[in-house]
């Protein structure tokens, strides 16, 4: 989802020559192939958006896959970029790197100040390792490897599989299916009280291109004193029950919303402080309701392909 959005954003610049590979063409867990790819293609900048990702249940069920695949991808791409002499790289992390009970809104400085949320700790540890890889190649070799920490993302090309998806695609699919079947209710997971912040993936892609383009002096200034990572979010959060009511309205479902409290809530709140990136001049542009409507439109036009 994020990779395609970054490609769409980069395609708007005439002076960018994009080099990309599909998963079938290049397995990022294969260090030899990654090394050859980065070495042989005359690459000057790397956007590392690829990751093994999933919602709360997938993270909880497959912790080994989440930590192993993400560590492999990051270590291979970041190290091989350095070996290939590539000076600029942008690594995408996640807001789950921060402690479960971090003060809200969460500032960049809160990294490694407390325990992580157990449902996604292995994924979060891998993402923290990615930030530290970038920081270490900068310290030891003078590279300019930057990291951005997105809040929960949504939009076109999301995963709509109910077992492995994040909450927004799950709710779009649940309400759409319930409407098609004329069901009386839709069941959502947990207590509905956790709060999440959501950013449309096109805003995230714009932020990635923008951050990659910041002059080094400006990046250093805005990320002081860590010079490691920048949060990217929309600055507002909403409870899961409120989100469900919004998706219900966007999809046009008339029935009730039920709660399955046997499912985990995850972290109680995850709102990023975006003061630092805003100070550089970047702003999100897509509000949640129109963003959800556009994502539902995308789902409708791709629903045959998404029937899994
Ligand atoms: O988006 P989500 O799966 O991930 O769930 P996290 C967010 C909240 O929505 C949780 C609730 O409180 C879920 O219990 N929820 C309600 C649902 N109904 C549903 C549903 O039908 N499906 C899903 N998936 N959730 C993930 C991390 O955490 O966030 C990842 O596990 C990553 O590592 C990602 O960081 C951004 O926000 O809880």
XYZ file of C-alpha atoms and ligand atoms in Angstrom:
346
model
C 0.000 0.000 0.000
C 2.635 2.587 1.011
C 5.114 1.583 -1.676
C 2.522 2.038 -4.444
C 1.533 5.417 -3.000
C 5.186 6.561 -2.970
C 5.539 5.395 -6.587
C 2.415 7.406 -7.534
C 3.858 10.471 -5.765
C 7.303 10.133 -7.373
C 5.789 9.646 -10.840
C 4.598 13.251 -10.640
C 8.206 14.503 -10.917
C 9.605 14.493 -14.429
C 13.218 14.338 -13.185
C 12.814 11.082 -11.206
C 13.920 7.837 -12.817
C 12.156 5.128 -10.800
C 13.671 1.705 -10.253
C 11.387 -0.822 -8.608
C 10.857 -4.567 -8.430
C 7.886 -6.721 -7.509
C 8.071 -9.279 -4.715
C 8.386 -12.058 -7.307
C 11.311 -10.294 -8.980
C 13.219 -9.463 -5.792
C 12.931 -11.234 -2.441
C 14.091 -8.630 0.077
C 14.951 -11.333 2.627
C 17.614 -12.629 0.178
C 20.728 -10.605 1.011
C 22.680 -11.625 -2.099
C 19.908 -10.617 -4.511
C 19.275 -7.350 -2.638
C 22.984 -6.523 -2.794
C 23.080 -7.168 -6.556
C 19.904 -5.168 -7.195
C 21.089 -2.081 -5.309
C 24.561 -2.317 -6.792
C 23.568 -2.857 -10.422
C 20.869 -0.234 -10.956
C 22.660 3.081 -10.507
C 20.454 4.008 -7.549
C 20.919 7.280 -5.649
C 18.002 7.184 -3.175
C 16.119 4.320 -1.507
C 12.582 4.485 -0.085
C 12.272 1.470 2.223
C 8.513 1.007 2.636
C 8.496 -2.773 2.252
C 7.628 -4.711 5.397
C 5.667 -7.632 6.743
C 2.639 -5.799 8.179
C -0.762 -6.666 9.597
C -3.406 -5.777 12.121
C -3.585 -6.611 15.797
C -4.585 -10.250 15.296
C -1.948 -11.061 12.653
C 0.763 -9.496 14.830
C -0.434 -11.513 17.807
C -0.637 -14.828 15.906
C 2.550 -14.700 13.835
C 5.164 -12.905 15.995
C 8.076 -14.911 14.573
C 7.200 -13.971 10.975
C 6.829 -10.315 11.919
C 10.169 -9.980 13.692
C 12.174 -12.259 11.388
C 11.021 -10.952 8.007
C 11.242 -7.310 9.036
C 14.728 -7.660 10.516
C 15.904 -9.439 7.357
C 14.408 -6.841 5.001
C 15.855 -3.902 6.962
C 19.300 -5.397 7.493
C 19.588 -6.415 3.824
C 18.341 -3.186 2.282
C 20.082 -0.738 4.643
C 23.417 -2.557 4.680
C 23.390 -3.194 0.908
C 22.499 0.446 0.226
C 25.604 1.419 2.194
C 27.792 -1.134 0.402
C 26.492 0.130 -2.958
C 27.542 3.666 -1.965
C 23.979 5.001 -1.822
C 23.989 8.057 0.397
C 20.270 8.709 0.858
C 17.675 6.327 2.264
C 14.289 6.786 3.928
C 13.127 4.044 6.286
C 9.459 3.743 7.248
C 8.796 2.586 10.805
C 5.557 2.614 12.777
C 3.989 4.428 15.718
C 4.008 1.112 17.630
C 7.745 1.666 18.328
C 6.693 3.858 21.262
C 5.905 2.594 24.786
C 2.366 1.300 25.337
C 1.701 3.965 27.954
C 3.696 6.841 26.438
C 2.431 10.360 27.258
C 0.082 11.642 24.532
C 0.615 13.079 22.006
C 3.725 10.919 21.612
C 6.933 12.811 20.941
C 9.961 11.427 19.101
C 11.909 11.571 22.404
C 9.599 8.917 23.937
C 11.331 6.118 22.015
C 12.767 3.475 24.412
C 11.352 5.074 27.564
C 9.014 2.202 28.564
C 7.488 -1.205 27.832
C 5.950 -1.903 24.426
C 2.405 -3.090 23.656
C 2.641 -6.929 23.871
C 0.402 -7.665 20.811
C 2.959 -6.091 18.458
C 6.208 -6.070 20.430
C 8.144 -8.290 17.935
C 7.150 -6.031 15.010
C 7.974 -2.919 17.054
C 11.395 -4.276 18.025
C 12.163 -4.903 14.343
C 11.102 -1.347 13.464
C 13.222 0.085 16.307
C 16.137 -1.932 14.902
C 15.539 -0.258 11.526
C 15.822 3.210 13.084
C 18.997 2.157 14.885
C 20.463 0.689 11.681
C 19.971 4.024 9.928
C 21.380 5.954 12.883
C 24.407 3.646 13.084
C 25.333 3.906 9.386
C 25.029 7.686 9.747
C 27.305 7.728 12.823
C 29.897 5.292 11.564
C 29.955 6.076 7.828
C 28.430 9.554 7.527
C 25.418 8.342 5.522
C 22.178 10.348 5.342
C 19.653 7.645 6.266
C 16.418 9.082 7.692
C 13.430 7.433 9.365
C 9.760 8.430 9.452
C 7.222 6.959 11.887
C 3.741 6.824 10.373
C 0.627 6.618 12.465
C -2.007 3.999 11.400
C -2.379 4.277 7.618
C -5.267 3.454 5.267
C -6.186 3.908 1.609
C -6.036 2.200 -1.796
C -4.186 -1.144 -2.046
C -4.832 -1.887 1.646
C -5.309 -5.486 2.828
C -9.049 -6.197 3.230
C -8.661 -9.743 4.589
C -10.615 -9.895 7.856
C -8.073 -12.126 9.614
C -4.947 -10.116 8.881
C -6.057 -6.548 8.117
C -5.923 -3.344 10.121
C -9.120 -1.897 11.515
C -10.173 0.459 8.660
C -10.138 -2.083 5.808
C -11.718 -4.628 8.182
C -14.587 -2.268 9.017
C -15.122 -1.255 5.380
C -15.419 -4.891 4.419
C -17.578 -5.871 7.414
C -20.095 -3.055 6.893
C -20.146 -3.562 3.114
C -20.757 -7.330 3.433
C -23.411 -6.782 6.121
C -25.196 -4.248 3.887
C -25.083 -6.636 0.904
C -26.514 -9.488 3.017
C -29.083 -7.291 4.767
C -27.632 -8.280 8.180
C -29.036 -6.703 11.329
C -25.638 -5.995 12.949
C -21.851 -5.837 12.538
C -19.483 -7.052 15.251
C -16.280 -5.130 15.878
C -13.361 -6.308 18.006
C -12.568 -5.199 21.546
C -14.291 -2.626 23.738
C -14.444 0.154 21.114
C -12.662 2.497 23.562
C -9.062 2.436 22.213
C -8.173 5.583 20.339
C -6.255 5.637 17.062
C -4.997 8.292 14.670
C -5.432 7.592 10.944
C -3.563 9.081 7.985
C -4.420 8.561 4.320
C -1.575 6.784 2.521
C -1.320 9.526 -0.138
C -0.545 12.042 2.645
C 2.083 9.608 3.954
C 3.637 9.232 0.507
C 3.766 13.014 0.088
C 5.476 13.249 3.496
C 8.057 10.626 2.460
C 9.002 12.463 -0.740
C 9.061 15.749 1.192
C 11.267 14.437 4.033
C 13.673 12.800 1.578
C 14.026 16.198 -0.103
C 14.732 18.217 3.062
C 18.255 19.662 3.020
C 20.516 17.838 5.513
C 20.944 20.951 7.666
C 17.133 21.319 7.943
C 16.685 17.592 8.745
C 19.345 17.821 11.472
C 17.822 20.978 12.890
C 14.261 19.639 13.046
C 15.229 16.233 14.480
C 17.597 17.554 17.185
C 18.869 16.155 19.500
C 18.342 12.549 18.249
C 18.753 13.221 14.485
C 17.025 9.862 14.011
C 13.327 9.907 13.169
C 10.279 12.112 12.541
C 6.644 11.342 13.377
C 4.059 11.583 10.581
C 0.374 11.744 11.476
C -2.709 13.926 11.141
C -2.681 15.256 14.710
C -6.132 13.956 15.737
C -7.399 10.640 17.056
C -10.798 8.985 17.345
C -12.171 6.030 19.349
C -12.688 2.717 17.549
C -16.442 2.919 18.234
C -16.574 6.427 16.693
C -14.599 5.117 13.724
C -17.068 2.242 13.318
C -19.968 4.735 13.332
C -18.202 6.785 10.665
C -17.498 3.773 8.422
C -21.084 2.602 8.912
C -22.281 5.995 7.612
C -19.817 6.059 4.688
C -20.855 2.557 3.592
C -24.555 3.236 4.198
C -25.338 0.383 6.601
C -28.456 0.701 8.795
C -28.015 -1.965 11.493
C -26.402 -2.107 14.935
C -22.782 -2.234 16.033
C -21.916 -5.060 18.485
C -18.663 -5.510 20.439
C -16.666 -8.747 20.689
C -14.731 -8.111 23.901
C -12.956 -11.478 23.658
C -10.721 -9.812 21.013
C -7.766 -7.669 22.132
C -7.911 -3.864 22.350
C -4.182 -3.368 21.960
C -2.647 -0.130 23.087
C -5.206 2.268 24.664
C -4.119 5.346 22.709
C -1.589 6.135 19.979
C -1.633 9.799 18.969
C 1.587 11.171 17.515
C 2.940 14.636 18.205
C 3.596 16.040 14.705
C 5.010 19.415 15.769
C 8.463 18.657 14.375
C 7.393 17.728 10.830
C 4.858 20.568 10.776
C 7.655 22.982 11.673
C 9.291 22.094 8.331
C 6.135 23.162 6.470
C 4.523 19.749 5.817
C 0.756 19.402 6.469
C -1.702 16.512 5.984
C -4.360 17.322 3.365
C -6.932 14.489 3.425
C -9.561 14.518 6.216
C -10.751 11.205 7.600
C -14.317 11.147 6.265
C -13.482 12.006 2.620
C -10.466 9.686 2.879
C -12.721 6.843 4.016
C -15.231 7.560 1.232
C -12.457 7.461 -1.381
C -11.120 4.214 0.103
C -14.606 2.681 0.013
C -14.894 3.715 -3.652
C -11.545 1.996 -4.311
C -12.758 -1.117 -2.464
C -15.949 -1.198 -4.570
C -14.047 -0.939 -7.826
C -11.639 -3.708 -6.787
C -13.978 -5.933 -4.790
C -13.832 -8.827 -7.266
C -10.045 -9.015 -6.919
C -10.291 -8.691 -3.110
C -12.622 -11.683 -2.592
C -10.227 -13.829 -0.563
O -5.750 -1.621 13.211
P -5.528 -2.622 14.262
O -5.603 -4.055 13.861
O -4.124 -2.422 14.921
O -6.627 -2.421 15.419
P -3.407 -1.615 16.127
C -6.901 -1.162 15.975
C -8.033 -1.298 16.972
O -9.251 -1.606 16.282
C -7.863 -2.393 18.039
C -9.925 -2.668 16.932
O -8.326 -1.917 19.287
C -8.788 -3.509 17.511
O -9.261 -4.366 18.552
N -10.797 -3.371 15.977
C -12.155 -3.400 16.027
C -10.413 -4.115 14.925
N -12.644 -4.184 15.075
C -11.589 -4.645 14.355
C -11.481 -5.495 13.227
O -12.465 -6.009 12.685
N -10.217 -5.725 12.762
C -9.109 -5.168 13.338
N -7.897 -5.420 12.815
N -9.185 -4.372 14.430
C -1.385 -2.409 14.777
C -0.133 -3.160 15.104
O -1.961 -2.168 15.987
O -1.161 -1.140 14.200
C 0.847 -3.082 14.041
O -0.473 -4.473 15.504
C 1.024 -1.712 13.464
O 2.054 -3.550 14.547
C -0.300 -1.077 13.141
O 1.724 -0.890 14.341
C -0.181 0.336 12.647
O -3.468 -0.156 15.900
O -3.922 -2.060 17.460
